[in-house]
Amino acid sequence: MRHLINITDLSIEEIDELIAVAEDIIAHPEKYQEACKHKILATLFFEPSTRTRLSFEAAMQRMGGSVLGFSAANSSSAAKGETVSDTISTVCRYADIIAMRHPKEGAPYAASRTATVPIINAGDGGHNHPTQTLTDLLTIHRERGNLENFTIGFCGDLKFGRTVHSLVSALARYTGIKFVFISPEELKLPKYLIDNTLKANNLPYTETTSLEEAMPELDFLYMTRVQRERFFNEADYVRLKDTYILSPEKLVTAKPTMAILHPLPRVNEITVDVDSDPRARYFDQVENGKFIRMALILKLLGITV
Ligand code: NCD
């Protein structure tokens, strides 16, 4: 039995396979419409979500399976003091696979230790978000035809942004990728990623506070929202929340082929008039999330089509 807790739980070859299956699903959706018949996915969301939870549910339903679960901790027995471990032991008696989001870093890992069905980490605190990374990798792959030789800028809250942490860990394993980290001093990429992932592998990266300076060299710009819920005080959030606002004017110096990504939700860091720019890819990214989650569910359930 396999779980997906960190993106590095999957080898590069397995990620390639998932991308290939997702591409096949996109080309031939009818082949997959009964693939998960009689299978049940549980979505246990102890934290808010729109895309991740609904894309998992859509993924399962598009393959003929069904879903159950909860979308807030206060509607589950967590509100009565039940441990994650007991919740998981219970849900394993009902479902064939579990996607779980939790505000505590490491909670899905803890769950995987007692689970008798595959656990998918759908986001754990400010730590990791491996299925968003699969979504991002599929989007980049669809854009370029491979996952090599490009410059990607990560902009915004790189400290608490779990999608950034997982995507950096994933991209560190591919060749020819240059990383540009654009953030305020207080929201820089965590030191453990700089030291253990980038420096340890001699990967080229720069850190800057200036989006304008970084813009011309980027092939991808990965915007993120400032993660209000992870701040220790509201004053710091208010001070930092408007640091980067991507608008059509700021895109003037960008490559005409640059793709703008964002895991969403957006607050105000991309103005809505950017949505009609042909470089905006964030709503395509949303749809890719459903396809790659279909591929992931099939893999973890051991179903081949
Ligand atoms: C992200 C998350 O939950 O970390 N959203 C998502 O799953 N697409 C990004 C965010 O909340 O800012």
Short mmCIF file of N, CA, C and O and ligand atoms in Angstrom, two decimals, residues 45 47-53 101 122-126 128-129 131-132 135-136 160-164 222-227 229-230 262-267 269 285-286 293, ligand 1:
data_model
loop_
_atom_site.label_atom_id
_atom_site.label_comp_id
_atom_site.label_asym_id
_atom_site.label_seq_id
_atom_site.Cartn_x
_atom_site.Cartn_y
_atom_site.Cartn_z
N PHE A 45 -11.41 17.12 5.43
CA PHE A 45 -10.82 18.46 5.37
C PHE A 45 -11.04 19.18 6.69
O PHE A 45 -12.14 19.63 6.99
N GLU A 47 -9.51 21.87 7.30
CA GLU A 47 -9.17 23.26 6.93
C GLU A 47 -9.93 23.61 5.68
O GLU A 47 -10.22 22.74 4.87
N PRO A 48 -10.22 24.92 5.44
CA PRO A 48 -11.00 25.30 4.26
C PRO A 48 -10.34 24.91 2.94
O PRO A 48 -9.12 24.81 2.84
N SER A 49 -11.19 24.69 1.94
CA SER A 49 -10.71 24.33 0.60
C SER A 49 -11.85 24.50 -0.38
O SER A 49 -13.01 24.28 -0.03
N THR A 50 -11.53 24.91 -1.59
CA THR A 50 -12.50 24.84 -2.68
C THR A 50 -11.98 23.85 -3.72
O THR A 50 -12.55 22.78 -3.93
N ARG A 51 -10.87 24.21 -4.36
CA ARG A 51 -10.35 23.41 -5.47
C ARG A 51 -9.87 22.03 -5.08
O ARG A 51 -10.16 21.04 -5.76
N THR A 52 -9.09 21.95 -4.02
CA THR A 52 -8.48 20.64 -3.73
C THR A 52 -9.56 19.62 -3.41
O THR A 52 -9.60 18.53 -3.99
N ARG A 53 -10.48 19.98 -2.53
CA ARG A 53 -11.52 19.02 -2.15
C ARG A 53 -12.45 18.71 -3.33
O ARG A 53 -12.71 17.55 -3.65
N ARG A 101 -6.77 17.02 4.57
CA ARG A 101 -6.11 18.33 4.78
C ARG A 101 -6.21 18.68 6.25
O ARG A 101 -7.27 18.50 6.86
N ALA A 122 -3.51 16.35 1.41
CA ALA A 122 -4.13 17.41 0.60
C ALA A 122 -3.77 18.79 1.16
O ALA A 122 -4.49 19.76 0.96
N GLY A 123 -2.64 18.86 1.87
CA GLY A 123 -2.17 20.11 2.46
C GLY A 123 -2.05 19.96 3.96
O GLY A 123 -3.06 19.69 4.63
N ASP A 124 -0.82 20.12 4.51
CA ASP A 124 -0.65 20.07 5.98
C ASP A 124 0.02 21.35 6.45
O ASP A 124 1.21 21.58 6.25
N GLY A 125 -0.77 22.20 7.07
CA GLY A 125 -0.28 23.46 7.62
C GLY A 125 0.55 24.23 6.61
O GLY A 125 0.20 24.30 5.42
N GLY A 126 1.65 24.80 7.07
CA GLY A 126 2.53 25.56 6.18
C GLY A 126 3.62 24.68 5.58
O GLY A 126 4.66 25.18 5.17
N ASN A 128 3.52 21.12 3.33
CA ASN A 128 3.54 20.53 1.98
C ASN A 128 2.15 20.43 1.36
O ASN A 128 1.15 20.41 2.07
N HIS A 129 2.15 20.31 0.03
CA HIS A 129 0.88 20.15 -0.69
C HIS A 129 1.19 19.39 -1.99
O HIS A 129 1.16 19.96 -3.08
N THR A 131 -0.26 17.24 -3.99
CA THR A 131 -1.14 17.11 -5.16
C THR A 131 -1.29 18.43 -5.91
O THR A 131 -1.58 18.43 -7.10
N GLN A 132 -1.06 19.56 -5.22
CA GLN A 132 -0.99 20.82 -5.97
C GLN A 132 0.26 20.80 -6.84
O GLN A 132 0.26 21.27 -7.98
N THR A 135 -0.35 18.93 -9.90
CA THR A 135 -1.13 19.84 -10.76
C THR A 135 -0.21 20.82 -11.48
O THR A 135 -0.33 21.03 -12.70
N ASP A 136 0.71 21.40 -10.73
CA ASP A 136 1.64 22.39 -11.30
C ASP A 136 2.56 21.72 -12.33
O ASP A 136 2.84 22.29 -13.39
N PHE A 160 5.27 30.62 4.29
CA PHE A 160 4.15 29.77 4.71
C PHE A 160 3.48 29.04 3.55
O PHE A 160 2.62 28.20 3.76
N GLY A 161 3.84 29.39 2.31
CA GLY A 161 3.16 28.81 1.14
C GLY A 161 3.57 27.37 0.89
O GLY A 161 4.62 27.07 0.33
N ARG A 162 2.72 26.44 1.31
CA ARG A 162 3.07 25.01 1.22
C ARG A 162 3.17 24.54 -0.23
O ARG A 162 3.92 23.61 -0.53
N THR A 163 2.43 25.19 -1.13
CA THR A 163 2.51 24.75 -2.53
C THR A 163 3.89 25.06 -3.09
O THR A 163 4.43 24.29 -3.90
N VAL A 164 4.48 26.17 -2.63
CA VAL A 164 5.83 26.54 -3.06
C VAL A 164 6.84 25.51 -2.56
O VAL A 164 7.70 25.03 -3.31
N TYR A 222 5.19 32.07 -10.66
CA TYR A 222 4.28 31.36 -9.76
C TYR A 222 3.91 32.32 -8.63
O TYR A 222 4.67 32.52 -7.69
N MET A 223 2.74 32.95 -8.76
CA MET A 223 2.28 33.91 -7.75
C MET A 223 1.61 33.16 -6.60
O MET A 223 1.00 32.10 -6.81
N THR A 224 1.70 33.73 -5.40
CA THR A 224 1.01 33.12 -4.25
C THR A 224 0.37 34.20 -3.39
O THR A 224 0.82 35.35 -3.40
N ARG A 225 -0.62 33.80 -2.65
CA ARG A 225 -1.26 34.75 -1.72
C ARG A 225 -0.50 34.75 -0.40
O ARG A 225 0.13 33.75 -0.02
N VAL A 226 -0.56 35.88 0.31
CA VAL A 226 0.02 35.93 1.65
C VAL A 226 -0.93 35.15 2.58
O VAL A 226 -2.13 35.38 2.62
N GLN A 227 -0.36 34.17 3.28
CA GLN A 227 -1.15 33.16 4.01
C GLN A 227 -1.58 33.69 5.39
O GLN A 227 -1.00 33.34 6.42
N GLU A 229 -3.80 33.09 7.55
CA GLU A 229 -4.11 32.20 8.67
C GLU A 229 -2.89 31.64 9.38
O GLU A 229 -3.00 31.06 10.45
N ARG A 230 -1.70 31.80 8.77
CA ARG A 230 -0.49 31.25 9.41
C ARG A 230 0.32 32.33 10.14
O ARG A 230 1.35 32.05 10.72
N HIS A 262 -0.74 30.18 -10.50
CA HIS A 262 -1.15 30.53 -9.13
C HIS A 262 -1.96 29.34 -8.63
O HIS A 262 -2.86 28.87 -9.34
N PRO A 263 -1.67 28.83 -7.43
CA PRO A 263 -2.45 27.67 -6.95
C PRO A 263 -3.89 28.04 -6.64
O PRO A 263 -4.74 27.16 -6.55
N LEU A 264 -4.16 29.33 -6.47
CA LEU A 264 -5.45 29.87 -6.07
C LEU A 264 -5.80 29.34 -4.66
O LEU A 264 -5.36 28.28 -4.30
N PRO A 265 -6.55 29.99 -3.83
CA PRO A 265 -7.32 31.18 -4.14
C PRO A 265 -6.44 32.44 -4.24
O PRO A 265 -5.46 32.58 -3.54
N ARG A 266 -6.91 33.35 -5.11
CA ARG A 266 -6.28 34.66 -5.23
C ARG A 266 -6.99 35.60 -4.27
O ARG A 266 -8.22 35.52 -4.12
N VAL A 267 -6.26 36.49 -3.67
CA VAL A 267 -6.90 37.54 -2.88
C VAL A 267 -6.84 38.81 -3.73
O VAL A 267 -7.80 39.14 -4.42
N GLU A 269 -3.44 39.60 -5.23
CA GLU A 269 -2.07 39.62 -5.75
C GLU A 269 -2.00 39.52 -7.27
O GLU A 269 -0.93 39.75 -7.84
N GLN A 285 -4.76 25.55 -14.86
CA GLN A 285 -4.14 24.81 -13.76
C GLN A 285 -5.22 24.12 -12.91
O GLN A 285 -5.07 22.95 -12.54
N VAL A 286 -6.29 24.84 -12.62
CA VAL A 286 -7.40 24.28 -11.83
C VAL A 286 -7.91 22.99 -12.47
O VAL A 286 -8.08 21.97 -11.81
N ARG A 293 -5.34 14.30 -10.39
CA ARG A 293 -5.85 13.59 -9.20
C ARG A 293 -6.56 12.30 -9.63
O ARG A 293 -6.53 11.30 -8.91
C1 NCD B 1 -3.37 26.40 -1.74
C2 NCD B 1 -3.30 25.75 -0.38
O1 NCD B 1 -4.31 25.30 0.17
O2 NCD B 1 -2.18 25.67 0.11
N1 NCD B 1 -4.62 26.25 -2.34
C3 NCD B 1 -4.85 25.13 -3.10
O3 NCD B 1 -4.91 24.04 -2.60
N2 NCD B 1 -4.95 25.28 -4.42
C4 NCD B 1 -2.87 27.78 -1.78
C5 NCD B 1 -3.41 28.77 -0.80
O4 NCD B 1 -4.25 28.46 0.03
O5 NCD B 1 -2.95 29.91 -0.88
#
